[in-house]
């Protein structure tokens, strides 16, 4: 049997009673759906009055809600009984059309440039690699300019507890989807080129909270220039690997686990508290906090590469950690949400710190704590070399007094400022010694050019630190 026959047979077997439990392949589907469905819908881009295409719609778990806002909605599924039940439930919506079709078939005809949002929930994992690649290419043709693709998949392993004699699902690593959709590109008759860029990639919180399961991912597409800089230059896969060689597995900031232990100890974490880690990297600090203090951690980072790796490493850890690819300067959370906001060497990328600090203040509960470590500068004029380093990295660095004043101005009390430059220099020296001791392993995994570049950069930072031109600050504030 070929792939399509296998999948169709599989879903005919699991669609006999056409229940929500059958569609989600989970005995607790009804309870999960109440929490998970609103979360998924909340992550969609604006689609009011727009043209929406729902692929793999099943019996219509999302169809009714999509229909309430969409201008036009085309609903597609390849199981006839499922699409008929969907129509019986949602057919009263006059803006909805129902179609029984296989998404891989050429018989699924959608006009080019006609769709604002393409939505799917647990679809691509039932397609072969080639079928996903081909469908992605068709999707980008169907989209209007500035259109979105939103999809949610299970990665690595199954999530539902339904027993299955055979399971032909493709539980892929998230990076497979990142690669496929990043490589999509089309050109129009005028030679203009169009491509997709990833806006978001995150775990579904309902599965983290109820199953300690981070393998449920959602993604959507758009374009972000600074995000591209991070993922293609500063934190591409190779750069992350070499940083981990220096800082330790799971860490991409100064001191790795050792400084994490010291700084987290200053927070007084208690079981059940909620922590927001801004610029979480590949999640080492988040796993440490969740596993050792029984707190719930949400890690956000603008780098898709970082978040993808963090999600992969969360699988099987059974701790309450979620990850979200998000721009902290555009993200919003309800007031009084977090007990702690924690950010390590990430604020140097933020130009308008006061505005972000105001958001931090709002998001923290009364009595909540903010902990920041960040690169700082002396109050003196900068050397040409340091100025070039700042410009090349796209950094926005302040002296510690200015930093302190920004925190106080937005309302924080009990602001503690500690000059940790001596610790910074000491740590740089230790990291260089450790790197030299494993030089052969580093060169084997990453390359001698990268080794030489890291050594040169670390020595330069060490010199700037010793002269106190480049400084390292620890800031702790309370709401």
Coordinates of C-alpha atoms in Angstrom, one line a residue:
X1 CA 0.0 0.0 0.0
X2 CA 1.2 3.5 -0.7
X3 CA 1.3 6.3 1.8
X4 CA -2.1 7.7 1.0
X5 CA -3.8 4.3 1.2
X6 CA -2.1 3.6 4.5
X7 CA -3.2 6.9 6.0
X8 CA -6.8 6.6 4.7
X9 CA -7.2 3.1 6.1
X10 CA -5.7 4.3 9.4
X11 CA -8.2 7.1 9.7
X12 CA -11.2 5.1 8.5
X13 CA -10.4 2.7 11.4
X14 CA -10.2 5.6 13.9
X15 CA -13.3 7.5 12.6
X16 CA -15.9 4.8 13.2
X17 CA -17.8 6.7 15.9
X18 CA -16.7 10.2 14.7
X19 CA -16.3 11.4 18.3
X20 CA -13.9 14.0 19.7
X21 CA -12.1 11.2 21.5
X22 CA -11.6 9.4 18.1
X23 CA -10.4 12.6 16.4
X24 CA -7.9 13.5 19.2
X25 CA -7.0 9.8 19.8
X26 CA -7.2 10.4 23.6
X27 CA -9.6 9.2 26.3
X28 CA -9.5 12.6 28.0
X29 CA -10.2 14.5 24.8
X30 CA -13.2 16.4 26.0
X31 CA -11.3 17.9 29.0
X32 CA -8.2 18.6 26.9
X33 CA -10.3 20.2 24.1
X34 CA -11.8 22.8 26.5
X35 CA -8.4 24.1 27.4
X36 CA -6.5 23.4 24.2
X37 CA -8.9 24.7 21.5
X38 CA -9.1 28.3 22.8
X39 CA -5.4 28.3 23.2
X40 CA -4.8 27.2 19.6
X41 CA -7.3 29.7 18.2
X42 CA -5.8 32.5 20.3
X43 CA -2.5 32.0 18.4
X44 CA -4.0 32.6 15.0
X45 CA -3.3 35.8 13.1
X46 CA -6.3 38.2 12.6
X47 CA -8.7 36.6 10.1
X48 CA -11.9 38.6 10.6
X49 CA -13.7 39.0 7.3
X50 CA -10.9 37.2 5.5
X51 CA -10.6 34.1 3.3
X52 CA -9.6 31.0 5.3
X53 CA -8.7 27.5 4.2
X54 CA -9.0 24.7 6.8
X55 CA -7.1 21.6 5.8
X56 CA -7.7 18.2 7.6
X57 CA -10.8 19.7 9.3
X58 CA -12.2 16.3 10.5
X59 CA -15.6 16.6 12.3
X60 CA -15.1 20.3 12.8
X61 CA -13.5 20.9 16.1
X62 CA -12.3 24.3 14.9
X63 CA -14.6 24.8 11.9
X64 CA -17.5 26.5 13.8
X65 CA -15.2 29.0 15.6
X66 CA -13.4 29.8 12.3
X67 CA -16.7 30.3 10.6
X68 CA -17.8 32.9 13.1
X69 CA -15.1 35.4 12.1
X70 CA -13.9 34.4 8.6
X71 CA -15.4 36.1 5.5
X72 CA -15.1 32.9 3.6
X73 CA -14.1 29.4 4.8
X74 CA -13.3 26.4 2.7
X75 CA -13.2 23.2 4.8
X76 CA -11.4 20.1 3.5
X77 CA -11.0 16.6 4.8
X78 CA -10.3 13.3 3.0
X79 CA -12.6 11.1 5.1
X80 CA -16.1 11.4 3.7
X81 CA -17.9 10.5 6.9
X82 CA -16.0 13.1 8.8
X83 CA -16.6 15.9 6.4
X84 CA -20.3 15.0 6.3
X85 CA -20.6 15.2 10.1
X86 CA -18.7 18.5 10.0
X87 CA -21.3 19.8 7.5
X88 CA -24.2 18.5 9.6
X89 CA -22.8 20.5 12.6
X90 CA -21.6 23.6 10.8
X91 CA -23.5 23.7 7.6
X92 CA -25.8 26.5 8.8
X93 CA -22.9 28.9 8.4
X94 CA -23.6 30.5 5.0
X95 CA -19.9 31.5 4.5
X96 CA -18.6 27.9 4.7
X97 CA -18.1 25.4 1.9
X98 CA -17.3 21.7 2.6
X99 CA -15.1 19.6 0.3
X100 CA -14.1 15.9 0.6
X101 CA -10.6 15.9 -0.9
X102 CA -7.0 14.7 -0.2
X103 CA -4.7 17.6 0.4
X104 CA -2.0 15.9 -1.7
X105 CA -4.3 15.4 -4.7
X106 CA -4.2 17.6 -7.8
X107 CA -8.0 17.5 -7.6
X108 CA -7.8 20.0 -4.7
X109 CA -8.1 23.1 -6.7
X110 CA -7.5 26.4 -4.9
X111 CA -7.0 29.6 -6.9
X112 CA -3.5 31.2 -6.6
X113 CA -3.4 34.2 -4.4
X114 CA -6.9 33.7 -3.0
X115 CA -6.4 32.8 0.6
X116 CA -5.5 35.0 3.6
X117 CA -5.0 32.2 6.2
X118 CA -4.3 28.5 5.8
X119 CA -5.1 26.6 9.0
X120 CA -4.4 22.9 9.8
X121 CA -4.4 21.0 13.1
X122 CA -2.6 17.6 13.1
X123 CA -2.3 17.2 9.3
X124 CA 1.3 17.2 8.1
X125 CA 2.3 14.4 10.5
X126 CA 0.0 12.1 8.3
X127 CA 1.9 13.0 5.1
X128 CA 5.2 11.7 3.9
X129 CA 8.2 14.0 3.7
X130 CA 7.8 14.5 0.0
X131 CA 4.1 15.2 0.4
X132 CA 4.8 17.8 3.0
X133 CA 7.3 19.5 0.7
X134 CA 4.9 19.4 -2.2
X135 CA 2.0 20.7 -0.1
X136 CA 4.1 23.6 1.3
X137 CA 4.9 24.6 -2.3
X138 CA 1.2 24.6 -3.2
X139 CA 0.3 26.5 0.0
X140 CA 2.5 29.5 -0.8
X141 CA 0.9 29.7 -4.2
X142 CA -2.6 29.7 -2.7
X143 CA -1.7 32.6 -0.3
X144 CA -2.3 36.2 -0.9
X145 CA 0.6 38.6 -0.3
X146 CA 1.1 38.9 3.5
X147 CA -0.9 35.7 4.0
X148 CA -0.3 33.3 6.8
X149 CA 0.1 29.5 7.1
X150 CA -0.7 28.2 10.6
X151 CA -0.2 24.5 11.5
X152 CA 0.0 22.4 14.6
X153 CA 1.7 19.0 14.8
X154 CA 2.9 16.4 17.2
X155 CA 6.7 15.9 17.2
X156 CA 8.9 13.1 18.4
X157 CA 6.2 10.8 19.8
X158 CA 2.4 10.4 20.1
X159 CA 0.5 12.4 22.7
X160 CA -2.9 10.7 22.8
X161 CA -3.4 7.6 25.0
X162 CA -5.6 5.7 22.6
X163 CA -4.3 2.2 21.8
X164 CA -3.4 1.7 18.2
X165 CA -2.6 -1.6 16.6
X166 CA -0.6 0.3 14.0
X167 CA 0.6 3.9 14.1
X168 CA 1.8 5.3 10.8
X169 CA 2.1 8.8 12.0
X170 CA 5.3 10.8 11.2
X171 CA 6.5 12.3 14.5
X172 CA 9.2 14.6 13.2
X173 CA 11.7 17.0 14.7
X174 CA 10.5 20.6 14.5
X175 CA 13.5 21.6 12.5
X176 CA 12.1 19.5 9.6
X177 CA 9.2 21.8 9.2
X178 CA 11.4 24.9 9.7
X179 CA 13.6 23.8 6.8
X180 CA 10.8 22.9 4.5
X181 CA 8.8 26.1 4.9
X182 CA 11.9 28.3 4.9
X183 CA 12.9 26.9 1.6
X184 CA 9.6 27.6 -0.1
X185 CA 9.9 30.3 -2.7
X186 CA 7.9 31.4 -5.8
X187 CA 8.3 34.1 -8.4
X188 CA 5.6 36.0 -10.3
X189 CA 5.6 36.9 -14.0
X190 CA 7.5 40.1 -13.2
X191 CA 10.3 38.3 -11.6
X192 CA 9.4 39.3 -8.0
X193 CA 10.3 36.6 -5.5
X194 CA 8.1 35.6 -2.5
X195 CA 9.0 33.4 0.4
X196 CA 7.8 32.4 3.9
X197 CA 9.4 33.4 7.2
X198 CA 8.6 31.9 10.5
X199 CA 6.7 34.1 12.9
X200 CA 6.1 31.7 15.8
X201 CA 6.9 28.2 17.1
X202 CA 5.7 27.2 20.5
X203 CA 4.5 24.4 22.7
X204 CA 0.8 24.0 23.4
X205 CA 0.4 25.0 27.1
X206 CA -2.5 22.7 27.7
X207 CA -0.4 19.6 26.9
X208 CA 2.5 20.9 29.0
X209 CA 0.2 21.5 32.0
X210 CA -1.8 18.3 31.7
X211 CA 0.7 15.9 30.3
X212 CA 4.1 17.5 30.9
X213 CA 4.4 17.1 27.2
X214 CA 6.1 19.7 25.0
X215 CA 5.7 17.8 21.7
X216 CA 2.7 19.8 20.5
X217 CA 3.9 22.6 18.2
X218 CA 2.2 25.5 16.5
X219 CA 3.8 27.6 13.7
X220 CA 2.8 30.6 11.6
X221 CA 4.5 32.5 8.9
X222 CA 5.6 36.2 8.3
X223 CA 8.8 38.1 7.9
X224 CA 11.1 39.6 10.5
X225 CA 14.4 41.2 9.6
X226 CA 16.1 41.1 13.0
X227 CA 15.0 37.6 13.6
X228 CA 16.7 36.6 10.3
X229 CA 19.9 38.3 11.6
X230 CA 19.7 36.1 14.7
X231 CA 19.0 32.9 13.0
X232 CA 21.3 33.3 10.0
X233 CA 24.3 34.9 11.7
X234 CA 24.3 35.3 15.5
X235 CA 22.5 32.1 16.4
X236 CA 22.5 29.8 13.5
X237 CA 22.8 26.1 14.3
X238 CA 26.5 26.1 14.0
X239 CA 26.9 29.2 16.3
X240 CA 24.7 27.6 18.9
X241 CA 26.8 24.5 18.9
X242 CA 30.0 26.4 19.4
X243 CA 28.5 28.5 22.2
X244 CA 27.4 25.3 24.0
X245 CA 31.0 24.0 23.7
X246 CA 32.0 27.0 25.7
X247 CA 29.1 27.6 28.1
X248 CA 27.9 24.0 28.5
X249 CA 25.0 22.1 27.1
X250 CA 21.8 24.1 27.3
X251 CA 23.5 27.5 27.8
X252 CA 24.5 30.4 25.6
X253 CA 25.3 33.1 28.2
X254 CA 28.2 33.8 30.5
X255 CA 29.1 31.1 33.0
X256 CA 26.5 28.6 31.9
X257 CA 25.1 26.4 34.8
X258 CA 27.4 27.8 37.5
X259 CA 26.2 31.4 37.2
X260 CA 22.6 30.2 36.7
X261 CA 22.7 28.4 40.0
X262 CA 24.1 31.5 41.8
X263 CA 21.7 34.0 40.3
X264 CA 18.6 31.8 40.6
X265 CA 19.4 31.3 44.3
X266 CA 18.8 35.1 44.7
X267 CA 15.1 34.7 43.5
X268 CA 13.8 32.6 46.4
X269 CA 11.7 30.5 44.1
X270 CA 8.8 28.5 45.6
X271 CA 6.8 25.5 44.1
X272 CA 4.1 26.5 41.8
X273 CA 5.4 30.0 41.0
X274 CA 5.3 31.2 37.4
X275 CA 8.6 32.4 35.8
X276 CA 9.0 34.2 32.5
X277 CA 12.5 33.8 30.9
X278 CA 13.1 36.5 28.3
X279 CA 15.8 35.5 25.8
X280 CA 15.7 31.9 27.1
X281 CA 18.1 30.5 24.4
X282 CA 18.1 26.7 24.3
X283 CA 16.4 26.4 27.7
X284 CA 19.1 25.3 30.1
X285 CA 18.2 27.8 32.8
X286 CA 14.5 27.0 32.4
X287 CA 15.0 23.3 32.9
X288 CA 17.2 24.0 35.9
X289 CA 14.5 26.1 37.6
X290 CA 11.6 23.8 36.8
X291 CA 13.4 20.6 37.9
X292 CA 15.0 22.0 41.0
X293 CA 12.3 24.4 42.3
X294 CA 9.0 22.9 40.9
X295 CA 8.1 26.2 39.2
X296 CA 6.3 26.7 35.9
X297 CA 8.5 28.4 33.4
X298 CA 7.7 30.1 30.1
X299 CA 10.8 30.7 28.0
X300 CA 10.6 33.1 25.0
X301 CA 13.2 33.9 22.4
X302 CA 13.2 35.6 19.0
X303 CA 15.5 33.0 17.5
X304 CA 13.6 30.2 15.9
X305 CA 16.8 28.0 16.0
X306 CA 17.0 28.5 19.8
X307 CA 13.4 27.7 20.4
X308 CA 13.4 24.7 18.1
X309 CA 16.4 23.2 20.0
X310 CA 14.8 24.0 23.4
X311 CA 11.6 22.3 22.5
X312 CA 13.5 19.2 21.3
X313 CA 15.4 19.0 24.5
X314 CA 12.3 19.4 26.6
X315 CA 10.9 16.1 25.3
X316 CA 10.8 13.4 28.0
X317 CA 11.9 15.7 30.9
X318 CA 8.4 15.8 32.4
X319 CA 8.8 19.3 33.8
X320 CA 6.5 22.4 33.5
X321 CA 8.4 24.3 30.8
X322 CA 6.9 26.0 27.8
X323 CA 8.7 27.7 24.9
X324 CA 7.5 30.4 22.5
X325 CA 9.3 32.0 19.6
X326 CA 8.3 35.6 20.3
X327 CA 9.5 39.2 20.2
X328 CA 9.4 40.4 23.8
X329 CA 9.0 44.0 22.7
X330 CA 5.7 43.1 21.0
X331 CA 4.5 40.3 23.2
X332 CA 1.7 41.0 25.8
X333 CA 0.6 39.2 28.9
X334 CA -2.1 39.9 31.4
X335 CA -1.1 42.1 34.3
X336 CA 0.0 40.3 37.5
X337 CA 0.8 37.1 35.6
X338 CA 4.4 36.2 36.8
X339 CA 6.1 35.8 40.1
X340 CA 9.5 36.2 38.5
X341 CA 10.9 37.6 35.2
X342 CA 14.4 36.4 34.5
X343 CA 16.6 37.5 31.6
X344 CA 20.3 36.7 31.0
X345 CA 22.4 38.8 28.6
X346 CA 19.5 39.5 26.3
X347 CA 18.5 43.1 27.0
X348 CA 21.5 44.3 25.0
X349 CA 19.4 43.7 21.9
X350 CA 16.6 46.0 23.1
X351 CA 16.8 49.6 22.0
X352 CA 13.8 50.9 23.9
X353 CA 14.4 49.3 27.3
X354 CA 12.1 51.7 29.3
X355 CA 9.0 50.6 27.3
X356 CA 9.9 46.9 27.9
X357 CA 10.6 47.5 31.5
X358 CA 7.2 49.0 31.9
X359 CA 5.7 45.8 30.5
X360 CA 7.8 43.7 32.9
X361 CA 6.4 45.8 35.7
X362 CA 2.8 45.2 34.6
X363 CA 3.3 41.5 34.0
X364 CA 4.8 40.9 37.5
X365 CA 2.6 40.2 40.4
X366 CA 2.8 42.5 43.4
X367 CA 6.0 41.5 45.2
X368 CA 7.3 39.8 42.1
X369 CA 11.0 40.0 41.2
X370 CA 12.9 40.9 38.1
X371 CA 16.5 39.6 37.6
X372 CA 18.7 40.8 34.7
X373 CA 22.3 40.2 33.8
X374 CA 23.5 42.2 30.9
X375 CA 26.6 43.7 29.2
X376 CA 27.2 47.3 30.3
X377 CA 29.8 49.9 29.5
X378 CA 31.7 52.5 31.5
X379 CA 30.6 56.1 31.6
X380 CA 33.7 57.0 29.7
X381 CA 34.0 57.4 25.9
X382 CA 34.2 54.1 24.0
X383 CA 37.3 52.9 22.1
X384 CA 36.9 52.4 18.4
X385 CA 37.3 48.7 18.8
X386 CA 34.5 48.4 21.3
X387 CA 32.2 50.8 19.4
X388 CA 32.6 48.6 16.3
X389 CA 31.9 45.5 18.4
X390 CA 28.6 47.1 19.6
X391 CA 27.6 48.2 16.1
X392 CA 28.4 44.8 14.5
X393 CA 26.3 42.9 17.2
X394 CA 23.4 45.3 16.9
X395 CA 23.7 46.0 20.7
X396 CA 22.3 48.8 22.8
X397 CA 24.5 49.0 25.9
X398 CA 24.3 51.4 28.9
X399 CA 26.3 52.2 31.9
X400 CA 25.0 50.7 35.2
X401 CA 23.7 54.0 36.6
X402 CA 21.5 54.6 33.6
X403 CA 20.3 51.0 33.8
X404 CA 19.4 51.5 37.4
X405 CA 17.5 54.7 36.7
X406 CA 15.5 53.1 33.9
X407 CA 14.3 50.5 36.3
X408 CA 13.4 53.0 39.1
X409 CA 11.6 55.3 36.6
X410 CA 9.1 52.7 35.6
X411 CA 8.2 51.9 39.2
X412 CA 10.5 49.2 40.5
X413 CA 11.5 49.3 44.2
X414 CA 14.5 47.9 46.0
X415 CA 16.6 48.0 42.9
X416 CA 19.9 46.2 43.5
X417 CA 22.8 46.9 41.2
X418 CA 26.0 44.8 41.3
X419 CA 29.1 45.2 39.2
X420 CA 30.0 41.6 38.3
X421 CA 32.7 42.5 35.8
X422 CA 35.4 40.8 37.9
X423 CA 33.3 37.6 37.8
X424 CA 32.8 38.1 34.1
X425 CA 36.6 38.3 33.5
X426 CA 37.3 35.3 35.7
X427 CA 34.6 33.3 33.9
X428 CA 36.0 34.2 30.5
X429 CA 39.4 33.0 31.6
X430 CA 38.0 29.7 32.9
X431 CA 36.0 29.2 29.6
X432 CA 39.1 29.8 27.5
X433 CA 41.1 27.2 29.6
X434 CA 38.3 24.7 29.2
X435 CA 38.0 25.4 25.5
X436 CA 41.8 24.9 25.0
X437 CA 41.6 21.6 26.9
X438 CA 39.0 20.3 24.5
X439 CA 40.3 22.0 21.4
X440 CA 40.4 18.8 19.3
X441 CA 36.7 18.0 20.1
X442 CA 35.6 21.5 19.3
X443 CA 37.5 21.5 15.9
X444 CA 36.1 18.1 15.1
X445 CA 32.5 19.2 15.8
X446 CA 32.6 22.8 14.6
X447 CA 35.9 23.6 12.8
X448 CA 39.2 25.3 13.4
X449 CA 38.1 28.6 11.9
X450 CA 35.3 28.8 14.5
X451 CA 37.7 27.8 17.2
X452 CA 40.1 30.6 16.4
X453 CA 37.3 33.1 16.2
X454 CA 35.9 32.1 19.6
X455 CA 39.4 32.3 21.2
X456 CA 39.9 35.8 19.6
X457 CA 36.5 37.1 20.8
X458 CA 36.9 35.8 24.3
X459 CA 40.4 37.3 24.6
X460 CA 39.1 40.6 23.4
X461 CA 36.2 40.6 25.9
X462 CA 38.7 39.7 28.6
X463 CA 40.9 42.7 27.8
X464 CA 37.9 45.0 27.7
X465 CA 36.7 43.6 31.0
X466 CA 40.0 44.0 32.7
X467 CA 40.2 47.7 31.5
X468 CA 36.5 48.0 32.7
X469 CA 35.5 49.4 29.3
X470 CA 33.1 46.5 28.9
X471 CA 31.3 45.6 32.1
X472 CA 28.8 43.0 33.3
X473 CA 25.9 44.1 35.5
X474 CA 23.5 42.2 37.8
X475 CA 20.2 43.9 38.4
X476 CA 17.5 42.7 40.8
X477 CA 14.3 44.7 41.3
X478 CA 11.0 44.2 43.1
X479 CA 7.5 45.3 42.2

